[in-house]
PDB file of C-alpha atoms and ligand atoms in Angstrom:
ATOM      1  CA  MET B  27     277.919 111.187  40.106  1.00 71.00           C
ATOM      2  CA  VAL B  28     281.401 112.348  39.102  1.00 90.00           C
ATOM      3  CA  ALA B  29     280.619 115.966  38.287  1.00 89.00           C
ATOM      4  CA  ARG B  30     282.095 117.335  41.501  1.00 94.00           C
ATOM      5  CA  VAL B  31     285.854 117.908  41.732  1.00 96.00           C
ATOM      6  CA  GLN B  32     286.944 116.023  44.863  1.00 95.00           C
ATOM      7  CA  ALA B  33     290.567 117.139  44.926  1.00 97.00           C
ATOM      8  CA  GLU B  34     292.847 119.436  42.935  1.00 97.00           C
ATOM      9  CA  PHE B  35     296.654 119.182  42.700  1.00 98.00           C
ATOM     10  CA  ASP B  36     299.586 120.808  40.929  1.00 97.00           C
ATOM     11  CA  LEU B  37     301.804 118.505  38.889  1.00 97.00           C
ATOM     12  CA  PRO B  38     305.410 119.549  39.625  1.00 96.00           C
ATOM     13  CA  GLU B  39     307.729 119.786  36.630  1.00 96.00           C
ATOM     14  CA  GLY B  40     309.264 116.439  35.669  1.00 97.00           C
ATOM     15  CA  LYS B  41     306.798 114.533  37.861  1.00 98.00           C
ATOM     16  CA  SER B  42     304.102 112.077  36.790  1.00 98.00           C
ATOM     17  CA  VAL B  43     300.993 110.502  38.215  1.00 98.00           C
ATOM     18  CA  PHE B  44     300.878 106.710  37.855  1.00 98.00           C
ATOM     19  CA  PHE B  45     297.940 104.363  37.395  1.00 98.00           C
ATOM     20  CA  ALA B  46     297.695 100.569  37.553  1.00 98.00           C
ATOM     21  CA  SER B  47     294.919  98.077  38.175  1.00 98.00           C
ATOM     22  CA  ASP B  48     293.924  94.425  38.343  1.00 97.00           C
ATOM     23  CA  LEU B  49     296.955  92.809  39.937  1.00 98.00           C
ATOM     24  CA  HIS B  50     294.692  90.103  41.373  1.00 96.00           C
ATOM     25  CA  LEU B  51     297.336  89.194  43.945  1.00 97.00           C
ATOM     26  CA  GLY B  52     296.656  85.794  45.458  1.00 94.00           C
ATOM     27  CA  ALA B  53     295.525  84.265  42.147  1.00 91.00           C
ATOM     28  CA  PRO B  54     295.770  81.837  40.531  1.00 91.00           C
ATOM     29  CA  ASN B  55     298.324  80.354  42.957  1.00 92.00           C
ATOM     30  CA  ALA B  56     300.946  81.477  45.457  1.00 93.00           C
ATOM     31  CA  ALA B  57     303.946  81.134  43.123  1.00 96.00           C
ATOM     32  CA  SER B  58     302.465  83.113  40.238  1.00 96.00           C
ATOM     33  CA  SER B  59     301.119  85.769  42.590  1.00 96.00           C
ATOM     34  CA  ALA B  60     304.498  86.155  44.345  1.00 97.00           C
ATOM     35  CA  GLU B  61     306.243  86.609  41.002  1.00 98.00           C
ATOM     36  CA  ARG B  62     303.682  89.247  39.945  1.00 98.00           C
ATOM     37  CA  GLU B  63     303.981  91.039  43.289  1.00 98.00           C
ATOM     38  CA  ARG B  64     307.788  91.209  42.931  1.00 98.00           C
ATOM     39  CA  ALA B  65     307.439  92.530  39.372  1.00 98.00           C
ATOM     40  CA  PHE B  66     305.021  95.192  40.566  1.00 98.00           C
ATOM     41  CA  VAL B  67     307.206  96.434  43.429  1.00 98.00           C
ATOM     42  CA  ALA B  68     310.196  96.476  41.026  1.00 98.00           C
ATOM     43  CA  TRP B  69     308.105  98.682  38.730  1.00 98.00           C
ATOM     44  CA  MET B  70     307.191 100.902  41.700  1.00 98.00           C
ATOM     45  CA  ASP B  71     310.902 101.259  42.538  1.00 98.00           C
ATOM     46  CA  SER B  72     311.732 102.152  38.925  1.00 98.00           C
ATOM     47  CA  VAL B  73     309.172 104.973  38.638  1.00 98.00           C
ATOM     48  CA  LYS B  74     309.431 106.274  42.221  1.00 98.00           C
ATOM     49  CA  PRO B  75     311.904 109.113  41.458  1.00 98.00           C
ATOM     50  CA  ARG B  76     309.342 110.811  39.226  1.00 98.00           C
ATOM     51  CA  ALA B  77     306.149 109.806  41.054  1.00 98.00           C
ATOM     52  CA  ALA B  78     303.831 112.567  42.257  1.00 98.00           C
ATOM     53  CA  ALA B  79     301.080 110.056  43.145  1.00 98.00           C
ATOM     54  CA  LEU B  80     299.878 106.505  42.532  1.00 98.00           C
ATOM     55  CA  TYR B  81     296.351 105.386  41.728  1.00 98.00           C
ATOM     56  CA  LEU B  82     295.627 101.700  42.266  1.00 98.00           C
ATOM     57  CA  VAL B  83     292.462 101.291  40.260  1.00 98.00           C
ATOM     58  CA  GLY B  84     290.884  98.189  41.775  1.00 97.00           C
ATOM     59  CA  ASP B  85     291.299  94.425  42.108  1.00 96.00           C
ATOM     60  CA  VAL B  86     294.805  94.765  43.519  1.00 98.00           C
ATOM     61  CA  PHE B  87     293.855  91.644  45.463  1.00 96.00           C
ATOM     62  CA  ASP B  88     291.964  88.695  44.090  1.00 94.00           C
ATOM     63  CA  PHE B  89     290.257  88.573  47.436  1.00 92.00           C
ATOM     64  CA  TRP B  90     290.362  90.876  50.450  1.00 93.00           C
ATOM     65  CA  PHE B  91     288.411  90.844  53.661  1.00 91.00           C
ATOM     66  CA  GLU B  92     289.030  92.631  56.931  1.00 90.00           C
ATOM     67  CA  TYR B  93     287.942  91.316  60.268  1.00 91.00           C
ATOM     68  CA  GLN B  94     287.959  93.435  63.395  1.00 88.00           C
ATOM     69  CA  HIS B  95     291.444  92.166  64.310  1.00 91.00           C
ATOM     70  CA  ALA B  96     292.646  90.173  61.290  1.00 92.00           C
ATOM     71  CA  ILE B  97     293.522  90.651  57.626  1.00 94.00           C
ATOM     72  CA  PRO B  98     294.446  88.037  54.977  1.00 94.00           C
ATOM     73  CA  LYS B  99     298.024  86.705  55.181  1.00 93.00           C
ATOM     74  CA  GLY B 100     300.570  87.613  52.545  1.00 95.00           C
ATOM     75  CA  PHE B 101     301.135  90.615  50.246  1.00 97.00           C
ATOM     76  CA  ALA B 102     303.829  91.958  52.591  1.00 98.00           C
ATOM     77  CA  ARG B 103     306.046  93.324  49.810  1.00 98.00           C
ATOM     78  CA  ILE B 104     303.425  95.488  48.142  1.00 98.00           C
ATOM     79  CA  GLN B 105     302.128  96.699  51.497  1.00 98.00           C
ATOM     80  CA  GLY B 106     305.685  97.582  52.526  1.00 98.00           C
ATOM     81  CA  ARG B 107     306.278  99.619  49.370  1.00 98.00           C
ATOM     82  CA  LEU B 108     302.921 101.368  49.658  1.00 98.00           C
ATOM     83  CA  ALA B 109     303.720 102.244  53.276  1.00 98.00           C
ATOM     84  CA  GLN B 110     307.121 103.571  52.218  1.00 98.00           C
ATOM     85  CA  TRP B 111     305.705 105.820  49.478  1.00 98.00           C
ATOM     86  CA  SER B 112     302.987 107.022  51.784  1.00 98.00           C
ATOM     87  CA  ASP B 113     305.437 107.727  54.614  1.00 98.00           C
ATOM     88  CA  GLU B 114     307.651 109.667  52.202  1.00 98.00           C
ATOM     89  CA  GLY B 115     304.734 111.839  51.187  1.00 98.00           C
ATOM     90  CA  ILE B 116     303.781 110.287  47.817  1.00 98.00           C
ATOM     91  CA  PRO B 117     300.000 110.032  48.008  1.00 98.00           C
ATOM     92  CA  ILE B 118     298.331 106.739  47.086  1.00 98.00           C
ATOM     93  CA  TYR B 119     294.698 106.457  46.054  1.00 98.00           C
ATOM     94  CA  MET B 120     293.179 103.017  46.067  1.00 98.00           C
ATOM     95  CA  PHE B 121     289.909 101.901  44.509  1.00 98.00           C
ATOM     96  CA  THR B 122     288.043  98.778  45.432  1.00 96.00           C
ATOM     97  CA  GLY B 123     287.237  96.430  42.566  1.00 94.00           C
ATOM     98  CA  ASN B 124     284.694  93.661  42.317  1.00 91.00           C
ATOM     99  CA  HIS B 125     287.233  91.197  43.794  1.00 90.00           C
ATOM    100  CA  ASP B 126     288.343  93.296  46.752  1.00 90.00           C
ATOM    101  CA  LEU B 127     285.333  95.443  47.557  1.00 87.00           C
ATOM    102  CA  TRP B 128     285.462  94.449  51.211  1.00 88.00           C
ATOM    103  CA  MET B 129     288.084  96.958  52.255  1.00 91.00           C
ATOM    104  CA  ARG B 130     287.436  98.828  55.459  1.00 91.00           C
ATOM    105  CA  ASP B 131     289.934 101.062  57.210  1.00 94.00           C
ATOM    106  CA  TYR B 132     293.116  98.927  57.282  1.00 97.00           C
ATOM    107  CA  PHE B 133     294.770 100.566  54.271  1.00 97.00           C
ATOM    108  CA  THR B 134     293.867 104.014  55.510  1.00 98.00           C
ATOM    109  CA  LYS B 135     294.892 103.520  59.132  1.00 97.00           C
ATOM    110  CA  GLU B 136     297.977 101.371  58.602  1.00 97.00           C
ATOM    111  CA  LEU B 137     299.272 102.655  55.242  1.00 97.00           C
ATOM    112  CA  GLY B 138     297.821 106.158  55.013  1.00 97.00           C
ATOM    113  CA  ILE B 139     296.032 105.355  51.751  1.00 97.00           C
ATOM    114  CA  GLN B 140     292.743 106.925  50.748  1.00 97.00           C
ATOM    115  CA  VAL B 141     290.313 104.221  49.619  1.00 97.00           C
ATOM    116  CA  PHE B 142     287.431 104.915  47.211  1.00 97.00           C
ATOM    117  CA  HIS B 143     284.485 102.661  46.487  1.00 94.00           C
ATOM    118  CA  GLU B 144     283.136 104.772  43.617  1.00 95.00           C
ATOM    119  CA  PRO B 145     284.705 106.718  40.716  1.00 97.00           C
ATOM    120  CA  VAL B 146     286.150 110.127  41.630  1.00 98.00           C
ATOM    121  CA  ARG B 147     287.025 113.321  39.768  1.00 98.00           C
ATOM    122  CA  HIS B 148     290.490 114.659  40.552  1.00 98.00           C
ATOM    123  CA  VAL B 149     292.302 117.539  38.853  1.00 98.00           C
ATOM    124  CA  TRP B 150     296.055 117.282  38.188  1.00 98.00           C
ATOM    125  CA  GLY B 151     297.847 120.222  36.631  1.00 96.00           C
ATOM    126  CA  GLY B 152     294.565 121.561  35.303  1.00 96.00           C
ATOM    127  CA  ARG B 153     293.507 118.270  33.688  1.00 97.00           C
ATOM    128  CA  HIS B 154     290.290 116.666  34.886  1.00 98.00           C
ATOM    129  CA  LEU B 155     290.561 112.937  35.548  1.00 98.00           C
ATOM    130  CA  VAL B 156     287.700 110.620  36.368  1.00 98.00           C
ATOM    131  CA  VAL B 157     289.082 107.417  37.870  1.00 98.00           C
ATOM    132  CA  GLY B 158     287.308 104.244  38.962  1.00 98.00           C
ATOM    133  CA  HIS B 159     287.478 100.464  38.707  1.00 97.00           C
ATOM    134  CA  GLY B 160     284.481 100.338  36.355  1.00 95.00           C
ATOM    135  CA  ASP B 161     282.595  97.310  37.644  1.00 92.00           C
ATOM    136  CA  GLY B 162     278.828  97.625  37.507  1.00 90.00           C
ATOM    137  CA  LEU B 163     278.862 100.786  35.362  1.00 91.00           C
ATOM    138  CA  GLY B 164     276.838 101.146  32.198  1.00 87.00           C
ATOM    139  CA  PRO B 165     274.104  98.911  30.811  1.00 85.00           C
ATOM    140  CA  GLY B 166     273.702  95.193  31.517  1.00 82.00           C
ATOM    141  CA  ASP B 167     275.460  92.892  33.993  1.00 83.00           C
ATOM    142  CA  ASN B 168     272.371  92.926  36.222  1.00 87.00           C
ATOM    143  CA  GLY B 169     273.300  89.719  38.035  1.00 86.00           C
ATOM    144  CA  TYR B 170     276.543  91.282  39.183  1.00 86.00           C
ATOM    145  CA  LYS B 171     274.870  94.564  40.166  1.00 89.00           C
ATOM    146  CA  LEU B 172     272.491  92.630  42.398  1.00 86.00           C
ATOM    147  CA  LEU B 173     275.358  90.629  43.919  1.00 85.00           C
ATOM    148  CA  LYS B 174     277.284  93.841  44.578  1.00 86.00           C
ATOM    149  CA  ARG B 175     274.304  95.249  46.457  1.00 85.00           C
ATOM    150  CA  LEU B 176     274.256  92.158  48.648  1.00 85.00           C
ATOM    151  CA  PHE B 177     278.025  92.192  49.209  1.00 82.00           C
ATOM    152  CA  THR B 178     278.045  95.864  50.180  1.00 82.00           C
ATOM    153  CA  PHE B 179     275.032  95.424  52.467  1.00 85.00           C
ATOM    154  CA  GLN B 180     276.361  96.004  56.011  1.00 84.00           C
ATOM    155  CA  PRO B 181     274.414  93.229  57.795  1.00 87.00           C
ATOM    156  CA  PHE B 182     275.725  90.716  55.228  1.00 86.00           C
ATOM    157  CA  GLN B 183     279.311  91.754  55.959  1.00 85.00           C
ATOM    158  CA  THR B 184     278.674  91.607  59.702  1.00 87.00           C
ATOM    159  CA  LEU B 185     277.366  88.049  59.392  1.00 88.00           C
ATOM    160  CA  PHE B 186     280.285  87.029  57.169  1.00 88.00           C
ATOM    161  CA  ARG B 187     282.700  88.415  59.746  1.00 89.00           C
ATOM    162  CA  LEU B 188     281.336  85.920  62.284  1.00 90.00           C
ATOM    163  CA  LEU B 189     282.891  83.086  60.275  1.00 90.00           C
ATOM    164  CA  HIS B 190     286.311  82.057  61.510  1.00 92.00           C
ATOM    165  CA  PRO B 191     288.919  83.624  59.151  1.00 90.00           C
ATOM    166  CA  ASP B 192     290.227  80.193  58.079  1.00 91.00           C
ATOM    167  CA  LEU B 193     286.713  79.384  56.919  1.00 91.00           C
ATOM    168  CA  GLY B 194     285.671  82.849  55.693  1.00 89.00           C
ATOM    169  CA  ILE B 195     288.823  83.650  53.724  1.00 88.00           C
ATOM    170  CA  GLY B 196     288.994  80.090  52.367  1.00 86.00           C
ATOM    171  CA  LEU B 197     285.393  80.156  51.206  1.00 85.00           C
ATOM    172  CA  ALA B 198     285.589  83.622  49.673  1.00 83.00           C
ATOM    173  CA  SER B 199     288.894  82.940  47.875  1.00 83.00           C
ATOM    174  CA  TRP B 200     287.274  79.899  46.335  1.00 83.00           C
ATOM    175  CA  LEU B 201     284.232  81.949  45.260  1.00 81.00           C
ATOM    176  CA  SER B 202     286.538  84.620  43.869  1.00 81.00           C
ATOM    177  CA  ARG B 203     288.347  82.103  41.683  1.00 77.00           C
ATOM    178  CA  GLY B 204     284.979  80.788  40.490  1.00 71.00           C
ATOM    179  CA  SER B 205     283.907  84.278  39.500  1.00 69.00           C
ATOM    180  CA  ARG B 206     287.002  84.657  37.355  1.00 63.00           C
ATOM    181  CA  ALA B 207     286.556  81.235  35.785  1.00 56.00           C
ATOM    182  CA  ARG B 208     283.049  82.289  34.751  1.00 49.00           C
ATOM    183  CA  THR B 209     283.922  85.673  33.336  1.00 50.00           C
ATOM    184  CA  GLY B 210     287.612  85.146  32.572  1.00 47.00           C
ATOM    185  CA  GLN B 211     287.207  84.362  28.896  1.00 45.00           C
ATOM    186  CA  GLY B 212     285.503  87.622  28.036  1.00 50.00           C
ATOM    187  CA  ASP B 213     288.020  89.572  30.051  1.00 53.00           C
ATOM    188  CA  TYR B 214     290.805  89.069  27.558  1.00 53.00           C
ATOM    189  CA  ALA B 215     288.862  89.810  24.398  1.00 60.00           C
ATOM    190  CA  MET B 216     287.690  93.293  23.569  1.00 61.00           C
ATOM    191  CA  SER B 217     286.810  93.671  19.927  1.00 69.00           C
ATOM    192  CA  ASP B 218     285.391  97.201  19.981  1.00 86.00           C
ATOM    193  CA  VAL B 219     286.039  99.353  23.022  1.00 90.00           C
ATOM    194  CA  ARG B 220     283.216 101.707  21.999  1.00 90.00           C
ATOM    195  CA  LYS B 221     280.654  98.971  22.668  1.00 89.00           C
ATOM    196  CA  GLU B 222     281.935  98.225  26.159  1.00 90.00           C
ATOM    197  CA  ALA B 223     279.617  99.036  29.094  1.00 92.00           C
ATOM    198  CA  ILE B 224     282.224 101.160  30.890  1.00 95.00           C
ATOM    199  CA  TYR B 225     282.964 103.138  27.719  1.00 95.00           C
ATOM    200  CA  LEU B 226     279.253 103.783  27.121  1.00 95.00           C
ATOM    201  CA  TRP B 227     278.837 104.930  30.720  1.00 96.00           C
ATOM    202  CA  ALA B 228     281.867 107.212  30.502  1.00 97.00           C
ATOM    203  CA  GLU B 229     280.783 108.676  27.157  1.00 96.00           C
ATOM    204  CA  GLN B 230     277.423 109.614  28.628  1.00 96.00           C
ATOM    205  CA  ALA B 231     278.946 111.044  31.820  1.00 97.00           C
ATOM    206  CA  HIS B 232     281.473 112.954  29.706  1.00 97.00           C
ATOM    207  CA  ALA B 233     278.661 114.516  27.671  1.00 96.00           C
ATOM    208  CA  ALA B 234     277.057 115.739  30.907  1.00 96.00           C
ATOM    209  CA  CYS B 235     280.280 116.937  32.524  1.00 97.00           C
ATOM    210  CA  PRO B 236     283.450 116.655  30.424  1.00 97.00           C
ATOM    211  CA  ALA B 237     286.809 115.442  31.721  1.00 98.00           C
ATOM    212  CA  ASP B 238     290.134 115.069  29.943  1.00 98.00           C
ATOM    213  CA  TYR B 239     290.694 111.431  30.897  1.00 98.00           C
ATOM    214  CA  TRP B 240     288.298 108.682  31.961  1.00 98.00           C
ATOM    215  CA  ILE B 241     290.488 106.011  33.550  1.00 98.00           C
ATOM    216  CA  PHE B 242     289.276 102.521  34.429  1.00 98.00           C
ATOM    217  CA  GLY B 243     290.425  98.949  35.010  1.00 97.00           C
ATOM    218  CA  HIS B 244     288.331  95.790  35.311  1.00 95.00           C
ATOM    219  CA  ARG B 245     288.454  94.768  31.634  1.00 93.00           C
ATOM    220  CA  HIS B 246     291.971  93.316  31.685  1.00 95.00           C
ATOM    221  CA  TYR B 247     292.654  94.816  28.294  1.00 94.00           C
ATOM    222  CA  PRO B 248     294.677  98.010  27.745  1.00 96.00           C
ATOM    223  CA  ALA B 249     292.807 100.447  25.528  1.00 95.00           C
ATOM    224  CA  GLU B 250     292.642 104.116  24.720  1.00 95.00           C
ATOM    225  CA  SER B 251     289.912 105.804  22.719  1.00 96.00           C
ATOM    226  CA  GLN B 252     288.987 109.427  22.187  1.00 96.00           C
ATOM    227  CA  PHE B 253     285.342 110.418  22.534  1.00 96.00           C
ATOM    228  CA  ALA B 254     283.576 111.752  19.446  1.00 92.00           C
ATOM    229  CA  ASP B 255     283.829 115.354  20.703  1.00 92.00           C
ATOM    230  CA  GLY B 256     287.643 115.101  20.572  1.00 92.00           C
ATOM    231  CA  ARG B 257     287.928 116.557  24.100  1.00 93.00           C
ATOM    232  CA  GLY B 258     288.028 113.510  26.327  1.00 96.00           C
ATOM    233  CA  THR B 259     289.806 110.168  26.236  1.00 97.00           C
ATOM    234  CA  TYR B 260     288.701 106.829  27.625  1.00 97.00           C
ATOM    235  CA  VAL B 261     291.576 104.795  29.020  1.00 97.00           C
ATOM    236  CA  ASN B 262     291.519 101.221  30.231  1.00 97.00           C
ATOM    237  CA  LEU B 263     294.610 100.294  32.205  1.00 98.00           C
ATOM    238  CA  GLY B 264     294.718  96.602  31.295  1.00 97.00           C
ATOM    239  CA  ASP B 265     296.083  94.336  34.026  1.00 97.00           C
ATOM    240  CA  TRP B 266     299.175  92.811  35.641  1.00 98.00           C
ATOM    241  CA  ILE B 267     298.303  89.210  34.852  1.00 96.00           C
ATOM    242  CA  LYS B 268     298.811  89.331  31.118  1.00 95.00           C
ATOM    243  CA  TRP B 269     299.869  92.874  30.168  1.00 97.00           C
ATOM    244  CA  ARG B 270     301.713  94.418  33.110  1.00 97.00           C
ATOM    245  CA  SER B 271     300.398  97.695  31.773  1.00 98.00           C
ATOM    246  CA  TRP B 272     300.196 101.066  33.504  1.00 98.00           C
ATOM    247  CA  GLY B 273     299.280 104.655  32.817  1.00 98.00           C
ATOM    248  CA  GLU B 274     301.463 107.712  33.290  1.00 98.00           C
ATOM    249  CA  LEU B 275     300.120 111.234  33.329  1.00 98.00           C
ATOM    250  CA  THR B 276     302.877 113.681  32.486  1.00 97.00           C
ATOM    251  CA  GLU B 277     302.585 117.428  32.023  1.00 94.00           C
ATOM    252  CA  LYS B 278     301.820 116.696  28.349  1.00 93.00           C
ATOM    253  CA  SER B 279     299.517 113.707  28.206  1.00 95.00           C
ATOM    254  CA  LEU B 280     298.443 110.382  29.609  1.00 97.00           C
ATOM    255  CA  GLU B 281     300.384 107.471  28.175  1.00 96.00           C
ATOM    256  CA  LEU B 282     299.542 103.794  28.402  1.00 97.00           C
ATOM    257  CA  ASN B 283     302.629 101.624  28.692  1.00 96.00           C
TER     258      ASN B 283
HETATM  259 MN1   MN Z 326     287.512  93.813  38.254  1.00 84.71          MN
END
C-alpha cells in the first residue's frame, strides 16, 4: 500500500519540512476555534522562513463538505496563509481525516494544495517518510471502517449534496461533534503506543518495506517510538486542541515539538 515512492525531494540546507494534524477547526465552538486558528497561522508565520514544505495530516477541519458551488463558511485565515505559501512556492500536502474526508477539488483548485485520502511515501533528502492520518488502519474499529466505506461511497455523497447547505452542513457538524463525544475520552489517553492500532499497522508495513519515519495524526497524543529493528520511527503528531504540537524534519532528524 505504501511501498511505492510517490515523490522525491531534496531538502535544501537550513530548510525543514513541517507536519501538523488535528486542528479540528470549527469545534467545539466559534470562539475556541478562532483562537486556535489564529495560533496556528501565527505558528505558520514563525516557521515560514525555514519551511521547505508543510504536511497537514488530517482533521484540519472538524467538518468539511464541498457542494458544487459552495463550501462551509469560515476558516478564512488559515486558507489565506495556505494560499500565500502555495503561491510563494512552498508546497502543501493535505490529508483527509475521519472528520474532513469529504474534500473534493476546492483545496487543489483554489489553493494549489495536493490532497491525499490514503497514506503516501515521500522521500526528503534521502529519508523515506510514510505519512497519513491513520484512521481505519490496523486491527479493530470495524464500526468506523464500515461507516467510512459508506461515507466515501460516491452515490451517498451525491445524495447528501442534494440537501440544502444550511441543512447538510448543520446536520453533519452535529454528527461530527457526536463522534468526538463518543470517542473523545480515549483520544487523550495513550498508555502504550506499541499497542495502538496505527502503530501495529505501521510496524507491519515497515517490516515489509522499511521507511525512516512513519508519521500519523488522529490519536491526539504526541508520541515517538522506534521500531524494534532500530531503523524506523513511529511518530504521532498530537493535536492543536490540547498540545499544539508539530513535527519538523531537519537535515538531521525529525523532532516533535
Ligand atoms: Mn482523526
